mmCIF file of C-alpha atoms in Angstrom:
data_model
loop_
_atom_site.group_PDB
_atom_site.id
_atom_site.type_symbol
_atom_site.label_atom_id
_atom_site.label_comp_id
_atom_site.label_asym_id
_atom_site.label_seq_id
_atom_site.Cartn_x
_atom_site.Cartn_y
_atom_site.Cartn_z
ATOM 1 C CA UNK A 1 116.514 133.037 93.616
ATOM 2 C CA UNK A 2 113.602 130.668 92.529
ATOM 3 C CA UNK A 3 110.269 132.123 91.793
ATOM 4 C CA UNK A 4 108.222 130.329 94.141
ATOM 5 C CA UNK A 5 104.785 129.884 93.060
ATOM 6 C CA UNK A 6 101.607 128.630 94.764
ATOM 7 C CA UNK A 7 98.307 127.493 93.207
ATOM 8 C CA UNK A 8 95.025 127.433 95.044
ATOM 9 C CA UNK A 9 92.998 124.512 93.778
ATOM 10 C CA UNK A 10 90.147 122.724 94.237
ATOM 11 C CA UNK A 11 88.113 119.574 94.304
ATOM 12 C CA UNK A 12 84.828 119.868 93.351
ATOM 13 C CA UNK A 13 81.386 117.152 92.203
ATOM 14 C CA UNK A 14 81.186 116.328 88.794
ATOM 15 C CA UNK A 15 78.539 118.756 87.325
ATOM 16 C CA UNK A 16 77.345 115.676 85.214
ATOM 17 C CA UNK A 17 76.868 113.726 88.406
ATOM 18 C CA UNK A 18 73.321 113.651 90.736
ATOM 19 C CA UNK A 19 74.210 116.436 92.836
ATOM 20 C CA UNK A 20 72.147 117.037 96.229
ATOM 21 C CA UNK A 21 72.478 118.243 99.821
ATOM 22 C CA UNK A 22 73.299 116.509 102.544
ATOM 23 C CA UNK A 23 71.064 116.460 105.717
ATOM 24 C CA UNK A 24 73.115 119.094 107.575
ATOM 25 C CA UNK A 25 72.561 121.603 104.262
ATOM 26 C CA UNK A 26 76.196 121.239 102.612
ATOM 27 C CA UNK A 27 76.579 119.446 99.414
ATOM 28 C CA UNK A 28 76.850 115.533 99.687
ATOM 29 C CA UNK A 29 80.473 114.746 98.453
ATOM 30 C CA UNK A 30 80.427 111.112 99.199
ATOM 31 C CA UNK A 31 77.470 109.924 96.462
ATOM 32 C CA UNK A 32 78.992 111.531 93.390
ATOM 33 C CA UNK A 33 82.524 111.478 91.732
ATOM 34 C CA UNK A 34 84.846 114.477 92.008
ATOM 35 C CA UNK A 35 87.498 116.209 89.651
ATOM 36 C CA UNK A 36 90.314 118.767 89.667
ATOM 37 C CA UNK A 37 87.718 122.501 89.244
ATOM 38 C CA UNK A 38 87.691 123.476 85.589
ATOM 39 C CA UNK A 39 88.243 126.979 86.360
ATOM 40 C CA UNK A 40 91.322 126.149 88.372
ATOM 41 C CA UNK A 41 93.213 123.880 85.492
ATOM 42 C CA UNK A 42 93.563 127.018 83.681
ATOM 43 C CA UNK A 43 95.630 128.647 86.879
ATOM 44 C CA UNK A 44 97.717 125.668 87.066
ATOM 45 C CA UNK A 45 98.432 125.882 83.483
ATOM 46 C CA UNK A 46 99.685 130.136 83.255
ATOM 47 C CA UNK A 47 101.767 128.862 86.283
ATOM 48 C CA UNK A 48 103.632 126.346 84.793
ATOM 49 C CA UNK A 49 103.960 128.876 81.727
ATOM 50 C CA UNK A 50 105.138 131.311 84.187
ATOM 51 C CA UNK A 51 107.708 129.029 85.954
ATOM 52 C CA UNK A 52 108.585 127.914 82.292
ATOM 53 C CA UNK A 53 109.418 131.570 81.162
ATOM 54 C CA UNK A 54 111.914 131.992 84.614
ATOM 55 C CA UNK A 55 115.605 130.864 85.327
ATOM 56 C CA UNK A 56 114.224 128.970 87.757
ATOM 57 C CA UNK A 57 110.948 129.022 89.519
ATOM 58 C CA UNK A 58 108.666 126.130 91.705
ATOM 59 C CA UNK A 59 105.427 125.107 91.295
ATOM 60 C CA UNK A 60 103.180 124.573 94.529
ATOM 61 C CA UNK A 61 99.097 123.372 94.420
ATOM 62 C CA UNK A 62 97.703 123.942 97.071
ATOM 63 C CA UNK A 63 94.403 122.785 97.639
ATOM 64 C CA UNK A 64 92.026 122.232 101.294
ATOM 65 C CA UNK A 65 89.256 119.177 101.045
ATOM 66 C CA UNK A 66 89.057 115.599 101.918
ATOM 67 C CA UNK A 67 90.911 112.981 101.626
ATOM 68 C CA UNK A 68 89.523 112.610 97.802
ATOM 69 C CA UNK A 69 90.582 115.659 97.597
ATOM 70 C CA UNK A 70 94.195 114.741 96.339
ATOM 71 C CA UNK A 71 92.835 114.087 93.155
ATOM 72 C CA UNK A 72 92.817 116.923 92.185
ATOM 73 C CA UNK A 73 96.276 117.777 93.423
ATOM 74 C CA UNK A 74 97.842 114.429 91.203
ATOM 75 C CA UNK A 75 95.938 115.810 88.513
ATOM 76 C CA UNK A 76 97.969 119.093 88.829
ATOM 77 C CA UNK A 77 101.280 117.275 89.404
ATOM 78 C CA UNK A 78 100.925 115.447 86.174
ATOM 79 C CA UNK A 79 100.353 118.168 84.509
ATOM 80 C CA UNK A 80 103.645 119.696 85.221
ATOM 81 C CA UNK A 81 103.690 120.847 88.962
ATOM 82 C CA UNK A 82 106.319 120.314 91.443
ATOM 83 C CA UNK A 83 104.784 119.666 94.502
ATOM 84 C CA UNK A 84 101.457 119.429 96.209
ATOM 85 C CA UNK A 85 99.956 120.120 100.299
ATOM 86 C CA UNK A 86 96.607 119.468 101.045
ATOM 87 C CA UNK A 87 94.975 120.469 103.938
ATOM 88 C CA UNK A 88 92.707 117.932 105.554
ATOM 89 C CA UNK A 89 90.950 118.509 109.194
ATOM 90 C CA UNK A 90 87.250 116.995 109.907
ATOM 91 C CA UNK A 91 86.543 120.413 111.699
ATOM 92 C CA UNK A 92 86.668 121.838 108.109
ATOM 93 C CA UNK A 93 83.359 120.419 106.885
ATOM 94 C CA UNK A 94 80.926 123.058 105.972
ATOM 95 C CA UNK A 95 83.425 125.678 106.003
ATOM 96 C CA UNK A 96 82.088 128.715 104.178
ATOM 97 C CA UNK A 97 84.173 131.225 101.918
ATOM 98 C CA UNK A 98 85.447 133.492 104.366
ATOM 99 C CA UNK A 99 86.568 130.162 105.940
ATOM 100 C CA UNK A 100 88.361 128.783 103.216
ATOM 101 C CA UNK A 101 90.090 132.247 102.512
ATOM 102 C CA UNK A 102 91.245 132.265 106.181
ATOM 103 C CA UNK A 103 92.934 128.507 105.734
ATOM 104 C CA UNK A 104 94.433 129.049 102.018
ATOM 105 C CA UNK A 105 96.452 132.046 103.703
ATOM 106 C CA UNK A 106 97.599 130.436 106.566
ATOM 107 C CA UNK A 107 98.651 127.863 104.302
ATOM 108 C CA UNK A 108 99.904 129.812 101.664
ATOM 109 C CA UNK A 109 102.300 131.823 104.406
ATOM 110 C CA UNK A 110 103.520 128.524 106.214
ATOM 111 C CA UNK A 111 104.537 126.970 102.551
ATOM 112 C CA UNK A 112 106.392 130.827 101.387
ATOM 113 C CA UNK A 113 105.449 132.246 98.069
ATOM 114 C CA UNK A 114 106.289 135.275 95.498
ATOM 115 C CA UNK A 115 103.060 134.936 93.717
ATOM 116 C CA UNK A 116 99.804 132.965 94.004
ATOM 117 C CA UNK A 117 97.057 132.123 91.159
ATOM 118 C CA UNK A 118 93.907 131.366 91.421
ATOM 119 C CA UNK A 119 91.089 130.458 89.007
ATOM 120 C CA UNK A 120 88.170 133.232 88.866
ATOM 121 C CA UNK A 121 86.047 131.090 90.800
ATOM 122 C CA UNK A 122 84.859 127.399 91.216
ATOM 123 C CA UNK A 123 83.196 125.563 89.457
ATOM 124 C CA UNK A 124 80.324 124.438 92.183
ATOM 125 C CA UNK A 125 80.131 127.621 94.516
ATOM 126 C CA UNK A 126 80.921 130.290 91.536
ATOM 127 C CA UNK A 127 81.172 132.943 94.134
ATOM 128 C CA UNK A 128 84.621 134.126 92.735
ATOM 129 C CA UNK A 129 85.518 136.338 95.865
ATOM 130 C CA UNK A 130 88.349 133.395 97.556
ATOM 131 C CA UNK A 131 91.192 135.014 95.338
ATOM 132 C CA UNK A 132 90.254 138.223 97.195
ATOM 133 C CA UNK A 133 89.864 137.531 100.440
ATOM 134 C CA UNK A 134 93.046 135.388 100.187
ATOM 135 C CA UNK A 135 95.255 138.449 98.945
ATOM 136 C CA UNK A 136 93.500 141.121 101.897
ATOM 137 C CA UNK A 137 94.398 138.308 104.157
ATOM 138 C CA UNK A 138 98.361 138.271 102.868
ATOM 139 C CA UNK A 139 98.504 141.934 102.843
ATOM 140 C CA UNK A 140 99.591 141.767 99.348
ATOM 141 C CA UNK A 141 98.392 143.398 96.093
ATOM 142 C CA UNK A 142 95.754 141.327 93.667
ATOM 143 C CA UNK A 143 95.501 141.882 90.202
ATOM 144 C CA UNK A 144 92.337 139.835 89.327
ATOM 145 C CA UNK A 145 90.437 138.030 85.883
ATOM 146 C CA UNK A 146 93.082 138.235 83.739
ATOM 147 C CA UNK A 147 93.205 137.138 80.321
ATOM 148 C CA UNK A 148 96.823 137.087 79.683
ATOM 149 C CA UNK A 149 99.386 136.796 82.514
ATOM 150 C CA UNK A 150 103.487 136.916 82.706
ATOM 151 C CA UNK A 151 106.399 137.878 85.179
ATOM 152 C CA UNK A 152 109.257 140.306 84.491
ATOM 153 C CA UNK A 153 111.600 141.616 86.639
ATOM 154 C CA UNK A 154 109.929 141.403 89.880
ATOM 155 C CA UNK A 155 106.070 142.386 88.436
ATOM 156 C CA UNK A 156 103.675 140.407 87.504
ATOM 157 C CA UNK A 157 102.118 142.120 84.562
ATOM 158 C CA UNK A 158 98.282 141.032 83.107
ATOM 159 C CA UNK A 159 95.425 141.679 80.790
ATOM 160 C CA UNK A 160 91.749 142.170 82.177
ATOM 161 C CA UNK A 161 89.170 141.829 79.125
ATOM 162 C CA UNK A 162 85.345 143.707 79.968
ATOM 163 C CA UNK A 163 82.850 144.124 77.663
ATOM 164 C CA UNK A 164 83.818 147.603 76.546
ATOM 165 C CA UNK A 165 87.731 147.862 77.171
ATOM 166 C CA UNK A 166 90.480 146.066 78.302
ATOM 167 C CA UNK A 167 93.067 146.932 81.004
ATOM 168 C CA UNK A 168 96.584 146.308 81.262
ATOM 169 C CA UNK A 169 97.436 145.632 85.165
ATOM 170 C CA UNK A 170 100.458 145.142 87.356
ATOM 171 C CA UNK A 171 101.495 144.306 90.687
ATOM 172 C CA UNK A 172 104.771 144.458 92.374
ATOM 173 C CA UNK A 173 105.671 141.045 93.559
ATOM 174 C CA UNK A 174 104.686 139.244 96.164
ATOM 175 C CA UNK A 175 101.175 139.524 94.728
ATOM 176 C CA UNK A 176 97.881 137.408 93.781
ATOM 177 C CA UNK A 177 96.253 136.978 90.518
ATOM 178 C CA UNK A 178 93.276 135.256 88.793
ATOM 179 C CA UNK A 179 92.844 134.147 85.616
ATOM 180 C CA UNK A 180 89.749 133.467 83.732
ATOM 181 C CA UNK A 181 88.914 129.984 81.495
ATOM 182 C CA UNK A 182 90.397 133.061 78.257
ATOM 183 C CA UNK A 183 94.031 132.611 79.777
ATOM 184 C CA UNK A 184 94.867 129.825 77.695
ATOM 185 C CA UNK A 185 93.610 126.155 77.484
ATOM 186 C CA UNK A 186 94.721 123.952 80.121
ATOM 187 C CA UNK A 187 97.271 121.289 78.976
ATOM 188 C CA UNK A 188 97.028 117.451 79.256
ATOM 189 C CA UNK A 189 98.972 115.528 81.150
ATOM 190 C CA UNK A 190 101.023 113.285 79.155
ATOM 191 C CA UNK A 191 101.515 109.533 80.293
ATOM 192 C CA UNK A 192 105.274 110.679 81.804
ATOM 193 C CA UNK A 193 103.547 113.504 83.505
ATOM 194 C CA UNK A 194 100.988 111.220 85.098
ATOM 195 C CA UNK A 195 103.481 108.568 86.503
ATOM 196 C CA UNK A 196 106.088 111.270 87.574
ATOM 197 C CA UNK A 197 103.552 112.601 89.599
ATOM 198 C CA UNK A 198 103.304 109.420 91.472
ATOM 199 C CA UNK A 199 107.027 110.467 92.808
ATOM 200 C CA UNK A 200 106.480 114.343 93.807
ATOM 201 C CA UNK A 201 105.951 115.822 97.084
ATOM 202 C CA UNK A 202 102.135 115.429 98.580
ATOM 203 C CA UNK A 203 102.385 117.493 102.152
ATOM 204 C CA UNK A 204 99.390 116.851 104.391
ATOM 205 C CA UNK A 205 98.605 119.716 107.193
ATOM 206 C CA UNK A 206 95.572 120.145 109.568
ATOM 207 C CA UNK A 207 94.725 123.676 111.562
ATOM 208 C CA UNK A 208 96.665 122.595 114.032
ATOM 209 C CA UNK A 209 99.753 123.229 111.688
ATOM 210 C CA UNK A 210 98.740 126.182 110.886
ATOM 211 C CA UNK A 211 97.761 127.727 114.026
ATOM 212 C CA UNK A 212 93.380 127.658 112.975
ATOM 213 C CA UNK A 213 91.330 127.046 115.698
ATOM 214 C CA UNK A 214 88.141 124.421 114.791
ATOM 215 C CA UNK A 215 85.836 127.470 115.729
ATOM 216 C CA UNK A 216 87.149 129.794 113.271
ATOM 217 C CA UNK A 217 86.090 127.269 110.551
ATOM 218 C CA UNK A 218 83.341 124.793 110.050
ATOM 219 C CA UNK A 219 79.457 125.278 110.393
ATOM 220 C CA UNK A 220 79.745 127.087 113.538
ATOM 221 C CA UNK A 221 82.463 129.105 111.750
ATOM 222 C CA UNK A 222 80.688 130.010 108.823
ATOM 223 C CA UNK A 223 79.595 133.090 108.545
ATOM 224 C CA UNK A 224 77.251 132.271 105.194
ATOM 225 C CA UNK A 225 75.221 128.615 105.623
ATOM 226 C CA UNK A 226 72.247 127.336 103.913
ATOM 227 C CA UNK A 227 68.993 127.595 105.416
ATOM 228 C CA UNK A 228 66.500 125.677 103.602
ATOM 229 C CA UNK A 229 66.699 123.659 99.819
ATOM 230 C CA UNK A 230 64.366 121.843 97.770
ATOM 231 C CA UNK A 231 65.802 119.094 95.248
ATOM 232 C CA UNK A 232 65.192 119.929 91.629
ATOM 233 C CA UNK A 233 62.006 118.956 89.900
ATOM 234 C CA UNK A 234 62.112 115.487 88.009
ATOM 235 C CA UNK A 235 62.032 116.409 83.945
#
């Protein structure tokens, strides 16, 4: 049987850009350029490593945004993956981290996985709890911020690096797990990479495919939402 694999991505504003708020309070997406997270190139790379080291395993990115947001999903599929679904709804904007956990799941269910990896966190809300919440929400075990990652007979198997020690973890499968920017540097995709991805699988879904009701998500939804900002001081 393949080894079905799933990998939560994201788009997120160039942190070189002129970043601000919009008027509602959530970042303005429309006035800067966007990229595939940082963070999450280094999950899409131990998963292709993964799939690599099996008889015979799939690839899946997975990732919930705009419509800009399948950037970020052709920049996964050119590095190696073999398939993409983005999740797309207007009743998604502002949708806060509990939110985003509750779509990914849904999402993550409806497309059938053995194991999902995530980056530690993004690269814009660096809250790192998604991979989490995404694994309570699945009911399955999480074996999180690992430096070194690999599958064997049914377990995925993992090093955690702290300051003082390091842990070896594992998890029977299915399962989640993280991996942190030590993993292994995220390869680039290769001019065949980039115009085979032009030919893979892009699935589009909305809540109503998976069952999410608007006010589950969303401003109203959220249950963490800016209150006031201030833009940066000029240098």
């Amino acid at each position: 049987m393949s080894l079905r694999i799933v990998v939560t991505v994201k788009y997120v504003p160039d942190a070189t850009g002129d970043r601000h708020f919009a008027d509602d309070l959530t970042v303005d997406r429309a006035d800067v350029d966007g990229l595939l997270s940082e963070l999450d190139g280094y999950a899409v790379e131990q998963a292709l490593q993964i799939a690599a080291a099996a008889d015979a395993a799939e690839v899946t990115v997975l990732t919930v945004g705009p419509e800009d947001a399948k950037d970020a999903l052709r920049k996964a599929l050119s590095m190696g993956a073999d398939k993409a679904i983005h999740v797309e709804d207007d009743d998604l904007h502002g949708t806060d981290a509990i939110g985003t956990s509750l779509v990914l799941a849904k999402a993550i269910e409806k497309a059938g996985f053995d194991l999902v990896v995530a980056g530690r966190a993004s690269t814009d809300g660096t809250l790192g709890v998604v991979p989490a919440l995404v694994a309570e929400r699945r009911g399955v075990p999480q074996v999180t911020l690992l430096s070194e990652v690999a599958v064997e007979d049914g377990t995925v198997k993992g090093r955690r690096d702290g300051d003082a020690a390091s842990e070896q973890l594992e998890a029977q499968l299915p399962a989640l797990v993280s991996v942190t920017d030590q993993s292994g540097e995220a390869r680039y995709p290769s001019f065949k990479g980039i115009m085979a991805a032009k030919k893979k699988p892009v699935e589009s879904w909305d809540l109503s495919d998976l069952d999410i009701e608007a006010e589950e998500v969303g401003l109203d939804g959220a249950f963490t939402k800016v209150e006031t900002a201030d833009a940066r001081p000029a240098r």
